[in-house]
Structures are given as structure tokens and as C-alpha cells.
Short mmCIF file of C-alpha atoms in Angstrom, two decimals:
data_model
loop_
_atom_site.label_atom_id
_atom_site.label_comp_id
_atom_site.label_asym_id
_atom_site.label_seq_id
_atom_site.Cartn_x
_atom_site.Cartn_y
_atom_site.Cartn_z
CA MET A 806 34.77 37.09 27.62
CA ASP A 807 34.28 35.89 31.30
CA PHE A 808 32.50 32.77 31.24
CA SER A 809 32.71 31.91 34.47
CA VAL A 810 29.18 34.00 34.47
CA ILE A 811 27.82 30.17 32.67
CA SER A 812 28.95 27.79 35.48
CA ASP A 813 27.47 31.18 38.28
CA ASN A 814 23.66 30.67 36.20
CA ILE A 815 24.45 27.16 35.61
CA GLU A 816 21.08 25.70 38.24
CA PHE A 817 19.49 28.54 36.63
CA LEU A 818 20.02 27.46 33.42
CA MET A 819 19.91 24.02 33.26
CA LEU A 820 16.15 24.74 34.97
CA GLY A 821 15.13 26.53 31.96
CA LEU A 822 16.64 23.32 29.60
CA MET A 823 14.48 20.99 31.54
CA ARG A 824 11.38 22.99 30.71
CA SER A 825 12.42 22.95 27.38
CA PHE A 826 12.67 19.59 27.33
CA GLN A 827 8.85 19.01 29.21
CA LEU A 828 7.55 21.19 26.86
CA ALA A 829 9.19 19.03 23.80
CA VAL A 830 9.21 15.30 24.72
CA PHE A 831 4.63 16.21 25.75
CA THR A 832 4.25 17.81 22.50
CA ILE A 833 5.77 14.86 20.58
CA VAL A 834 3.82 12.50 22.32
CA PHE A 835 0.44 14.46 22.38
CA SER A 836 0.84 15.29 18.63
CA LEU A 837 2.40 11.75 17.47
CA THR A 838 -0.59 9.76 18.51
CA ILE A 839 -3.18 13.00 17.10
CA ALA A 840 -1.42 12.52 14.36
CA CYS A 841 -1.45 8.71 13.70
CA PHE A 842 -5.81 9.44 13.41
CA ILE A 843 -5.23 12.74 10.91
CA ALA A 844 -2.99 10.61 8.84
CA ILE A 845 -5.44 7.94 8.13
CA GLY A 846 -7.87 10.12 7.82
CA ARG A 847 -5.70 11.46 5.04
CA VAL A 848 -5.91 8.36 3.17
CA SER A 849 -9.68 7.78 3.93
CA SER A 850 -11.84 6.54 1.30
CA ARG A 851 -14.44 8.71 2.80
CA ARG A 852 -14.84 12.27 1.36
CA ALA A 853 -16.32 13.18 5.00
CA ILE A 854 -12.91 12.29 6.80
CA ARG A 855 -11.11 12.98 3.75
CA TYR A 856 -11.26 16.19 3.60
CA PRO A 857 -11.58 17.67 7.19
CA SER A 858 -7.98 16.18 7.66
CA ALA A 859 -6.63 17.01 4.45
CA ILE A 860 -8.24 21.01 5.91
CA PHE A 861 -6.79 20.90 9.27
CA VAL A 862 -2.96 19.91 7.79
CA ASN A 863 -2.97 22.45 5.46
CA LEU A 864 -4.54 24.95 7.24
CA LEU A 865 -1.69 24.55 10.27
CA ARG A 866 1.43 23.98 7.53
CA SER A 867 0.34 27.27 5.98
CA ASN A 868 0.42 29.60 9.58
CA PRO A 869 3.76 30.40 11.14
CA LEU A 870 4.12 28.36 15.14
CA ILE A 871 4.45 31.46 16.07
CA LEU A 872 1.09 32.80 15.57
CA ILE A 873 -0.43 29.97 15.60
CA VAL A 874 0.73 30.56 19.42
CA PHE A 875 -0.34 33.76 19.67
CA TRP A 876 -3.55 32.39 18.17
CA PHE A 877 -4.04 30.08 21.00
CA PHE A 878 -2.91 32.61 23.65
CA PHE A 879 -5.95 34.79 22.40
CA LEU A 880 -8.87 31.76 22.02
CA VAL A 881 -8.01 29.55 24.80
CA PRO A 882 -9.24 32.13 27.60
CA LEU A 883 -12.38 32.78 25.20
CA ILE A 884 -13.16 29.91 24.79
CA THR A 885 -12.78 27.94 28.91
CA GLY A 886 -13.27 31.51 30.01
CA LYS A 887 -10.15 31.93 32.56
CA THR A 888 -6.65 31.82 32.10
CA LEU A 889 -4.39 28.82 31.77
CA PRO A 890 -1.00 28.35 33.00
CA GLU A 891 1.05 29.61 30.21
CA PHE A 892 2.74 26.64 29.87
CA HIS A 893 -0.48 24.61 29.13
CA THR A 894 -1.48 27.15 26.55
CA VAL A 895 1.86 26.38 24.80
CA LEU A 896 1.25 22.82 24.86
CA ILE A 897 -2.09 22.94 23.38
CA ALA A 898 -0.53 25.32 20.71
CA PHE A 899 2.24 23.07 20.29
CA VAL A 900 0.24 19.81 19.74
CA VAL A 901 -1.87 20.89 17.86
CA PHE A 902 0.78 22.64 15.11
CA PHE A 903 2.73 20.25 15.35
CA ALA A 904 0.41 17.18 14.81
CA ALA A 905 0.04 18.94 11.11
CA TYR A 906 2.96 17.98 10.55
CA PHE A 907 3.20 15.10 12.06
CA ALA A 908 0.76 13.60 10.34
CA GLU A 909 2.52 14.55 6.83
CA ILE A 910 4.96 12.14 7.88
CA VAL A 911 3.01 9.25 8.98
CA ARG A 912 0.76 9.58 5.86
CA SER A 913 4.03 9.42 3.99
CA GLY A 914 5.04 6.60 6.17
CA ILE A 915 1.42 4.40 5.81
CA GLN A 916 1.86 4.89 2.11
CA SER A 917 5.00 3.71 1.74
CA VAL A 918 3.04 0.54 2.91
CA GLY A 919 1.85 -1.22 -0.15
CA ALA A 920 -1.64 -1.45 -1.34
CA SER A 921 -1.11 -5.52 -1.18
CA GLN A 922 0.28 -5.67 2.63
CA VAL A 923 -3.89 -3.66 3.43
CA LYS A 924 -5.52 -6.35 1.59
CA ALA A 925 -3.35 -9.54 2.88
CA ALA A 926 -4.46 -8.24 5.98
CA LEU A 927 -8.63 -7.70 5.52
CA SER A 928 -8.31 -11.28 3.43
CA THR A 929 -7.18 -12.99 6.31
CA GLY A 930 -10.51 -11.13 8.24
CA LEU A 931 -8.77 -8.81 10.10
CA THR A 932 -10.84 -5.08 10.16
CA TYR A 933 -10.20 -2.35 8.88
CA SER A 934 -9.27 -0.60 12.47
CA GLN A 935 -7.04 -3.62 12.98
CA SER A 936 -4.92 -3.86 9.94
CA MET A 937 -3.87 -0.42 10.50
CA ARG A 938 -2.67 -0.98 13.76
CA LEU A 939 -1.74 -4.37 13.63
CA ILE A 940 -0.09 -4.41 10.31
CA VAL A 941 0.09 -1.41 8.14
CA LEU A 942 1.19 1.21 11.07
CA PRO A 943 4.06 -0.83 12.45
CA GLN A 944 5.61 -1.05 8.88
CA ALA A 945 5.25 2.87 8.30
CA PHE A 946 6.71 3.63 11.33
CA ARG A 947 10.13 1.25 10.57
CA ASN A 948 9.94 3.03 6.85
CA MET A 949 9.26 6.91 8.56
CA LEU A 950 11.26 6.73 11.42
CA PRO A 951 14.60 8.86 10.28
CA ALA A 952 12.09 11.58 9.31
CA LEU A 953 9.77 11.70 12.73
CA VAL A 954 13.32 11.54 14.68
CA THR A 955 14.05 14.65 11.95
CA GLU A 956 10.36 16.02 12.68
CA CYS A 957 11.08 15.56 16.84
CA VAL A 958 15.06 17.45 16.79
CA ILE A 959 12.85 20.73 15.13
CA VAL A 960 10.02 20.19 17.48
CA PHE A 961 13.26 20.68 19.96
CA GLN A 962 13.94 23.96 17.73
CA GLY A 963 10.45 24.92 18.69
CA THR A 964 10.89 25.40 22.31
CA THR A 965 12.24 28.35 21.58
CA ILE A 966 9.35 29.68 20.12
CA ALA A 967 7.86 29.58 24.11
CA TYR A 968 9.63 32.23 25.28
CA VAL A 969 8.01 35.06 22.78
CA ILE A 970 5.28 34.62 25.54
CA GLY A 971 6.98 34.58 28.51
CA MET A 972 7.72 31.02 29.43
CA ARG A 973 10.72 30.47 31.32
CA GLU A 974 12.22 27.68 28.86
CA PHE A 975 16.31 27.35 28.01
CA LEU A 976 16.34 30.48 26.09
CA HIS A 977 14.21 32.84 28.31
CA SER A 978 16.46 31.68 30.81
CA THR A 979 19.48 32.47 29.20
CA SER A 980 18.27 35.87 28.18
CA LEU A 981 16.61 36.89 32.06
CA VAL A 982 20.30 35.81 32.70
CA ALA A 983 22.62 38.06 30.33
CA GLU A 984 19.67 40.79 31.04
CA ARG A 985 20.44 40.53 33.94
CA THR A 986 24.29 39.80 34.19
CA VAL A 987 25.14 42.34 31.07
CA ARG A 988 27.06 39.57 29.82
CA PRO A 989 24.43 38.70 26.14
CA VAL A 990 27.93 37.52 24.57
CA GLU A 991 28.79 34.14 26.54
CA LEU A 992 25.38 33.82 27.23
CA TYR A 993 24.31 33.49 24.17
CA LEU A 994 26.65 31.46 22.98
CA PHE A 995 26.86 29.01 25.30
CA ALA A 996 22.80 29.12 24.33
CA ALA A 997 23.90 28.66 21.17
CA LEU A 998 26.25 25.43 21.69
CA VAL A 999 24.14 23.71 24.20
CA TYR A 1000 20.95 23.55 20.60
CA LEU A 1001 24.09 22.37 18.66
CA VAL A 1002 24.84 19.79 20.62
CA ILE A 1003 21.95 18.47 21.17
CA CYS A 1004 20.15 19.08 17.81
CA PHE A 1005 23.31 17.85 15.51
CA ALA A 1006 23.01 14.38 17.51
CA GLY A 1007 19.61 14.21 16.78
CA THR A 1008 19.98 14.50 13.42
CA ARG A 1009 23.09 12.47 12.94
CA LEU A 1010 21.07 9.53 14.66
CA ALA A 1011 18.18 10.36 12.23
CA LEU A 1012 21.15 9.65 9.67
CA PHE A 1013 22.05 6.99 11.29
CA LEU A 1014 18.48 5.15 11.12
CA GLU A 1015 18.39 6.53 7.46
CA LYS A 1016 21.33 3.83 6.79
CA LYS A 1017 20.10 1.08 8.46
CA MET B 135 -17.88 32.17 24.44
CA ASN B 136 -18.84 35.58 23.70
CA TYR B 137 -17.32 37.74 21.13
CA GLU B 138 -18.48 40.58 19.41
CA PHE B 139 -16.75 41.03 15.76
CA ASP B 140 -16.04 44.00 14.48
CA TRP B 141 -14.59 43.43 11.04
CA SER B 142 -14.12 47.07 10.27
CA LEU B 143 -11.63 48.16 12.74
CA LEU B 144 -9.01 46.85 10.75
CA LEU B 145 -9.79 49.03 8.07
CA GLN B 146 -9.57 51.60 10.27
CA GLU B 147 -6.44 54.04 10.64
CA PRO B 148 -3.92 53.28 12.36
CA ASN B 149 -4.43 49.47 11.82
CA TRP B 150 -4.86 49.57 8.30
CA GLY B 151 -1.41 51.28 8.33
CA TRP B 152 -0.15 48.78 10.44
CA VAL B 153 -1.19 45.97 8.35
CA ILE B 154 0.09 46.95 5.34
CA GLU B 155 3.57 48.14 6.53
CA GLY B 156 4.00 44.48 8.07
CA ILE B 157 3.20 43.10 4.27
CA SER B 158 4.84 44.65 3.04
CA ASN B 159 8.00 44.12 5.48
CA THR B 160 6.95 40.24 5.40
CA VAL B 161 7.22 40.32 1.11
CA GLN B 162 10.36 42.04 1.12
CA LEU B 163 12.03 40.48 3.65
CA SER B 164 11.36 37.22 2.66
CA LEU B 165 12.64 37.76 -1.18
CA MET B 166 15.21 39.42 -0.16
CA ALA B 167 16.49 36.85 2.19
CA TRP B 168 14.99 33.79 -0.13
CA GLY B 169 17.12 35.13 -3.14
CA LEU B 170 20.60 35.50 -0.73
CA ALA B 171 19.71 31.99 0.65
CA LEU B 172 19.18 30.83 -2.71
CA VAL B 173 22.64 31.96 -3.86
CA ILE B 174 24.87 30.86 -0.41
CA GLY B 175 22.82 27.82 -0.43
CA ILE B 176 23.82 26.72 -4.08
CA PHE B 177 27.34 27.58 -2.95
CA ILE B 178 27.44 25.25 -0.41
CA GLY B 179 25.61 22.85 -1.52
CA THR B 180 27.60 22.50 -4.14
CA ILE B 181 31.63 22.70 -2.70
CA ARG B 182 29.84 19.53 -0.34
CA MET B 183 29.99 17.83 -3.34
CA ALA B 184 33.71 19.25 -4.81
CA LYS B 185 36.45 16.57 -5.37
CA SER B 186 38.45 18.92 -2.79
CA ARG B 187 38.34 17.05 1.10
CA VAL B 188 38.90 20.38 2.58
CA LEU B 189 35.48 22.27 0.89
CA ARG B 190 33.25 19.35 1.42
CA LEU B 191 34.83 19.31 5.14
CA VAL B 192 33.84 23.77 4.68
CA GLY B 193 30.41 22.73 3.78
CA THR B 194 29.06 20.60 6.12
CA THR B 195 30.53 22.58 8.83
CA TYR B 196 28.44 25.40 7.72
CA VAL B 197 25.05 23.42 6.83
CA GLU B 198 25.69 21.33 10.66
CA ILE B 199 25.80 24.44 12.11
CA PHE B 200 23.19 26.52 10.53
CA ARG B 201 20.61 24.52 10.86
CA ASN B 202 21.66 22.59 13.87
CA ILE B 203 21.25 26.36 15.94
CA PRO B 204 17.69 27.35 16.03
CA LEU B 205 16.97 30.10 14.29
CA LEU B 206 15.32 32.01 16.94
CA VAL B 207 19.10 31.81 18.88
CA GLN B 208 20.99 32.87 15.51
CA LEU B 209 18.20 35.92 15.31
CA PHE B 210 19.50 36.55 18.55
CA LEU B 211 23.09 35.85 17.91
CA TRP B 212 23.09 38.63 14.91
CA PHE B 213 21.19 41.19 16.96
CA PHE B 214 22.87 40.97 20.40
CA VAL B 215 26.21 39.50 19.98
CA PHE B 216 27.21 39.70 16.65
CA PRO B 217 27.48 43.82 17.13
CA LEU B 218 29.70 43.61 20.19
CA LEU B 219 32.57 41.46 18.52
CA LEU B 220 32.63 44.25 16.16
CA PRO B 221 35.72 46.76 16.18
CA ASP B 222 35.04 49.65 17.74
CA ASP B 223 34.82 51.88 14.74
CA PHE B 224 32.31 48.96 12.90
CA MET B 225 30.19 48.74 16.01
CA ARG B 226 29.18 52.50 16.13
CA ALA B 227 29.12 53.15 12.15
CA TRP B 228 26.66 49.58 12.54
CA ASN B 229 23.88 50.77 15.39
CA ARG B 230 24.03 53.81 12.94
CA LEU B 231 22.85 52.20 10.04
CA ASP B 232 18.92 52.62 9.22
CA GLY B 233 16.85 49.76 9.48
CA VAL B 234 19.12 47.37 12.25
CA PRO B 235 16.84 44.95 13.12
CA PHE B 236 16.15 44.84 9.12
CA LEU B 237 19.20 43.60 8.31
CA THR B 238 19.69 41.60 11.45
CA ALA B 239 16.93 39.80 9.98
CA LEU B 240 17.73 39.56 6.39
CA ILE B 241 21.08 38.37 7.67
CA GLY B 242 20.01 35.73 9.95
CA LEU B 243 17.26 34.28 8.24
CA SER B 244 19.46 34.05 4.22
CA LEU B 245 21.78 31.78 6.51
CA PHE B 246 19.66 29.74 8.30
CA THR B 247 18.01 28.71 5.02
CA ALA B 248 21.23 28.81 3.16
CA ALA B 249 22.12 25.64 5.26
CA ARG B 250 18.85 24.25 4.51
CA ILE B 251 19.12 24.98 0.38
CA ALA B 252 22.31 23.43 0.82
CA GLU B 253 20.95 20.65 2.02
CA GLN B 254 18.07 20.14 -0.89
CA ILE B 255 20.68 21.22 -3.28
CA ARG B 256 23.26 18.15 -2.28
CA SER B 257 20.64 15.34 -2.28
CA GLY B 258 18.92 17.05 -6.02
CA ILE B 259 23.25 16.88 -7.26
CA SER B 260 23.40 13.14 -5.57
CA SER B 261 20.05 12.20 -8.01
CA ILE B 262 21.44 13.08 -10.94
CA PRO B 263 23.12 10.30 -12.89
CA LYS B 264 26.74 9.89 -12.71
CA GLY B 265 27.03 9.60 -16.40
CA GLN B 266 26.23 13.25 -17.02
CA PHE B 267 29.37 13.66 -14.93
CA LEU B 268 31.27 11.57 -17.21
CA ALA B 269 29.56 12.72 -20.53
CA ALA B 270 30.50 16.77 -19.13
CA TYR B 271 34.22 16.04 -17.98
CA SER B 272 35.01 14.08 -21.51
CA THR B 273 33.25 16.82 -23.21
CA GLY B 274 36.71 18.76 -21.73
CA LEU B 275 34.97 20.93 -19.20
CA THR B 276 36.42 21.04 -16.16
CA GLU B 277 34.89 20.93 -12.65
CA VAL B 278 33.60 23.97 -12.14
CA GLN B 279 32.39 24.34 -15.89
CA THR B 280 30.93 20.48 -15.41
CA PHE B 281 28.42 22.53 -12.36
CA ARG B 282 27.89 25.71 -13.76
CA HIS B 283 27.00 24.15 -16.90
CA VAL B 284 25.45 20.79 -16.78
CA ILE B 285 25.15 19.91 -12.70
CA ILE B 286 23.48 23.11 -11.72
CA PRO B 287 20.96 23.91 -14.18
CA TYR B 288 20.24 19.98 -14.50
CA ALA B 289 19.45 19.29 -10.39
CA PHE B 290 17.67 23.40 -10.30
CA ARG B 291 14.75 21.78 -12.37
CA VAL B 292 14.93 18.49 -10.37
CA MET B 293 14.69 21.08 -7.09
CA ILE B 294 11.96 23.33 -7.92
CA PRO B 295 9.40 21.44 -5.84
CA ALA B 296 12.42 21.53 -2.46
CA ILE B 297 12.81 25.48 -3.15
CA ALA B 298 9.55 26.47 -3.69
CA SER B 299 8.65 25.14 -0.49
CA GLU B 300 12.36 26.54 0.97
CA PHE B 301 10.69 30.24 0.18
CA LEU B 302 6.96 28.99 2.33
CA THR B 303 9.49 28.16 4.74
CA ILE B 304 11.61 31.36 5.03
CA PHE B 305 7.82 33.16 4.69
CA LYS B 306 6.56 32.27 8.20
CA ASN B 307 9.59 31.97 9.94
CA SER B 308 9.80 35.44 8.96
CA ALA B 309 7.73 35.80 11.24
CA LEU B 310 9.88 35.17 14.50
CA THR B 311 12.02 38.22 13.20
CA LEU B 312 9.17 40.49 14.94
CA THR B 313 11.75 39.48 18.37
CA ILE B 314 14.28 41.31 16.95
CA GLY B 315 11.30 44.54 16.32
CA VAL B 316 10.72 43.69 12.55
CA ALA B 317 7.47 45.37 12.11
CA GLU B 318 6.02 42.60 10.27
CA ILE B 319 2.82 41.31 9.65
CA THR B 320 2.68 39.30 12.74
CA GLY B 321 3.86 41.29 14.74
CA ALA B 322 1.07 44.38 13.40
CA ALA B 323 -1.16 41.50 14.43
CA LYS B 324 0.36 41.22 17.72
CA THR B 325 -0.17 45.08 18.10
CA ILE B 326 -3.31 45.76 16.84
CA GLU B 327 -4.52 42.87 19.55
CA ALA B 328 -2.55 44.74 22.30
CA TYR B 329 -4.10 48.12 21.01
CA THR B 330 -8.29 46.27 20.62
CA PHE B 331 -8.45 43.44 22.16
CA ARG B 332 -9.81 41.82 18.76
CA GLY B 333 -7.66 38.75 17.95
CA ILE B 334 -9.53 37.53 15.86
CA GLU B 335 -9.51 39.94 13.71
CA ALA B 336 -6.06 41.20 14.32
CA TYR B 337 -4.81 37.13 13.50
CA SER B 338 -7.17 36.12 11.02
CA ALA B 339 -5.79 39.30 9.22
CA ALA B 340 -1.98 37.82 9.71
CA SER B 341 -3.30 33.96 8.89
CA LEU B 342 -4.44 35.09 5.86
CA THR B 343 -1.08 36.35 4.90
CA TYR B 344 0.41 33.49 5.41
CA MET B 345 -2.61 31.15 3.48
CA LEU B 346 -2.75 33.22 0.53
CA THR B 347 0.77 33.49 -0.21
CA THR B 348 0.89 29.57 0.47
CA ALA B 349 -2.00 29.10 -1.87
CA SER B 350 -0.45 31.22 -4.65
CA VAL B 351 3.05 29.90 -4.52
CA VAL B 352 1.99 26.19 -4.53
CA ILE B 353 -0.30 26.80 -7.77
CA PHE B 354 2.49 29.39 -9.37
CA MET B 355 5.43 26.16 -8.69
CA GLY B 356 3.01 23.39 -9.97
CA TRP B 357 2.47 25.20 -13.20
CA LEU B 358 6.56 25.59 -13.28
CA GLU B 359 7.24 22.68 -12.74
CA HIS B 360 4.75 21.53 -15.36
CA VAL B 361 6.96 23.99 -18.12
CA LEU B 362 10.30 22.90 -16.57
CA ARG B 363 9.99 19.34 -16.08
CA ILE B 364 12.64 17.68 -18.06
CA PRO B 365 11.68 15.38 -20.83
CA GLY B 366 11.94 11.74 -19.94
CA LEU B 367 11.33 11.66 -15.78
CA ILE B 368 8.69 10.50 -14.30
CA GLY B 369 6.55 13.67 -12.90
CA LYS B 370 3.18 14.71 -12.52
CA ARG B 371 1.53 15.82 -16.46
#
């Protein structure tokens, strides 16, 4: 084993890691925002809102992420009539996919807030959207923080799937260097270690928040 | 958007053959990996609750390593790295085997899922009242017997929903094995799309496979949960 291949290529590898982080952060921000609306739709008393949100969530959750990515790589150029940069297409697919997962977490968070809170908020004269925004969601977020952090780790792990369509994230950079230097053992072990350290920190954080 | 649908192309050869082969590979791989993952996961989950500190440490290390490395990276480790670490004779024998991608996928998927199942088992066991352990010990059962005859059968029923959802997870995760050359249904759909440019039809075949499986498992498990429920515990009827 010769780990100098890693220090020789560290800049290239770290560029890939930055790309992975970028994809994860953008995915989390956008999908969590969308997820809040879908989650509120899921607990709505109107069927016309509740059913479409339920269909959205279950449709996405019963398909693998890699297949969703393939779908979007086929559909986006077909619908927009032009080819977007691969980062954008992957991001759209990720946002839609993870919005469904985040929506379920937000929904269970909302449902963990007592119904009396909503009634009390409404009785003080707040509108439905105000009581959701000011009373229910802040409490819900506190309850679901551990689950959210865990899901963020899953998003970060999921960024490896961008490898499949050739986006140059960390795993792809690793495989490129592995092919060029013919040192797959060192490089893949290094990649595994990097993911392990980052995700371990994330799962520990989730555990810590759960206990608090 | 102008797109002419041609659903009949799925029924033409070689596409139809690929679809069938893909579904069969996905089902076989996930069932086998699920079975293996259950056995390993129950073992790891149980030793995490053992009295011995060493055993607990082994279990915890296993879980942390296998759930914190992305599955795709684990598949690559098994596919590209593992054979190189074998002694020369073993490596040659391994490379001569039939269906190395399938075997690799089976190892990778089941070890990954075992860590997740171990976590479910642990939380299932933690949910068991302490009195159950005490009662079992007081009748003279050893630690192993207590787990085998009292705790695991009890925990297992509490955990049926979690274990079913792990099957669905493994079913979907098996799609990743297309990267190491297993011809499962997502890979088959990708191949058909590459040859015919008919993405909607091809990916629909794959999506339908996953969605129908999900729906049937959810319905079946709801029924099973109802049949096996432990009297006295709160649960849906």
C-alpha cells in the first residue's frame, strides 16, 4: 500500500468533496422548504390538498433515488427543450426526492404538537397560516431535530448517486484518480474513511440532540 | 413537449427479456440479501444488548461502520478492493466464479442492511419491559436462552413494521447494484432507454415494479401485524 497517491491528488479529491457538500446543502435547503408545504398539505382537512400531497410523498418514497435521477435526466431536457448542466438536473431530482422524505419527518413533527396548541392559537385570533408558522412549526422543528439531522446524513450519503450520471462529486473524483493511478485499494479506503468520519459526526449529533 | 408513446416496445424482444431478467434479479437479490441481513442483523443487534462489554463494543463498531459509509462506496469496496486484498489463490478462485457482480451485491447489500436491522432490533429489545428479562432469568434460563426463547420472539413481533420497511429499503437499494454490473430492473430500464430513447416507457416499467411491490408488502404486512399482534399492547386493529 502506498498512501502517497492520496496526498498527491488531495486537491482534486477535495474539489470533489466540496461538490458533494454543495449538492447536499442545496438539496437540504430547497427540499426542506418544499417539505414544509407538503407536510401542511398532508395534515390539511381538505381532501383536494391532502390526497395530492399523499400521492406525491408515496410516489417518490416507493422509488429508488437512482431511478428518480434517471427519470429527471430524461424528462428535464424533454420538458425544457434544452440540456441543463448536470449539477442542476441532479439537484432538481434530489430536491424532489428528498422533499418527500423530509415531508414525512415534518408531518410527524407537526402531529407531535398537541391539537390544543392549534386551538389555543386560533382562539387568540391568529389565522390558520399564522398559527402554523408562529406556533406549530417552531415547536415541531424542535421535536423533529434529531430526525432531521439523521436525514441530512442520508442526503449526504445520497450524493454519491450523482456518480452514476458522471457528476464529479467525491466518489467520482476518487474513482477517476483510482483509475488513473491504478491504486483502487488506497483510494476507495480513503473515500470510505472520509464518508465514515463525516457521517459518524452527523449521527452522533443526532444522538446528542435526541438526548437533550 | 412532443413525445410519441410506444408502449408496445416493452413487449418486443430483446426489451421484454431484459425487463423479465431485471425483475427476476431484483427480486432474487433483495430476498436473499434480506434473509441474510435479518440473520446477521438479529445477531449484531442482540450482542449490542449483551452483558459483556467486548461483545457490545463489537456490535456498536459494526453498526457505526456499516451505516455511516454510503452503500455505493461499500459496493465499490467489495467489488474493487476486496478481491485485491485476498491472497493470490483465493483471488483467482473468486474471479473465476460465476456471477461475481451478483455475489458482491449480495454481500454488500446484506452487510449494509444488517447494520440497519441491528439498530431496529436494539430499539425493539429496549422497548421490552425489564420484568420480562427478570422473569426469564428467574425461571433458570441462561442469557442465551432468555434471548432465544423469550426476548427475540417478543421483540420480533413488535418490530414487524420496521423489518418490513427494511425489505422495501433493500428492494430499492438493490437498484444501486447496477453500478457494479448486476442486470436488475433499473439497470434494464436504463439499457432499454439507451437503445430506444424511450425513457418514459422504460422507466415506467421499473417504477411500476417498485410501486407494486411496495403496495403489496404494505398490505401484506398490515395483515400480518394484525394477526401476530400481542394482546394487551396498543396497536391498530
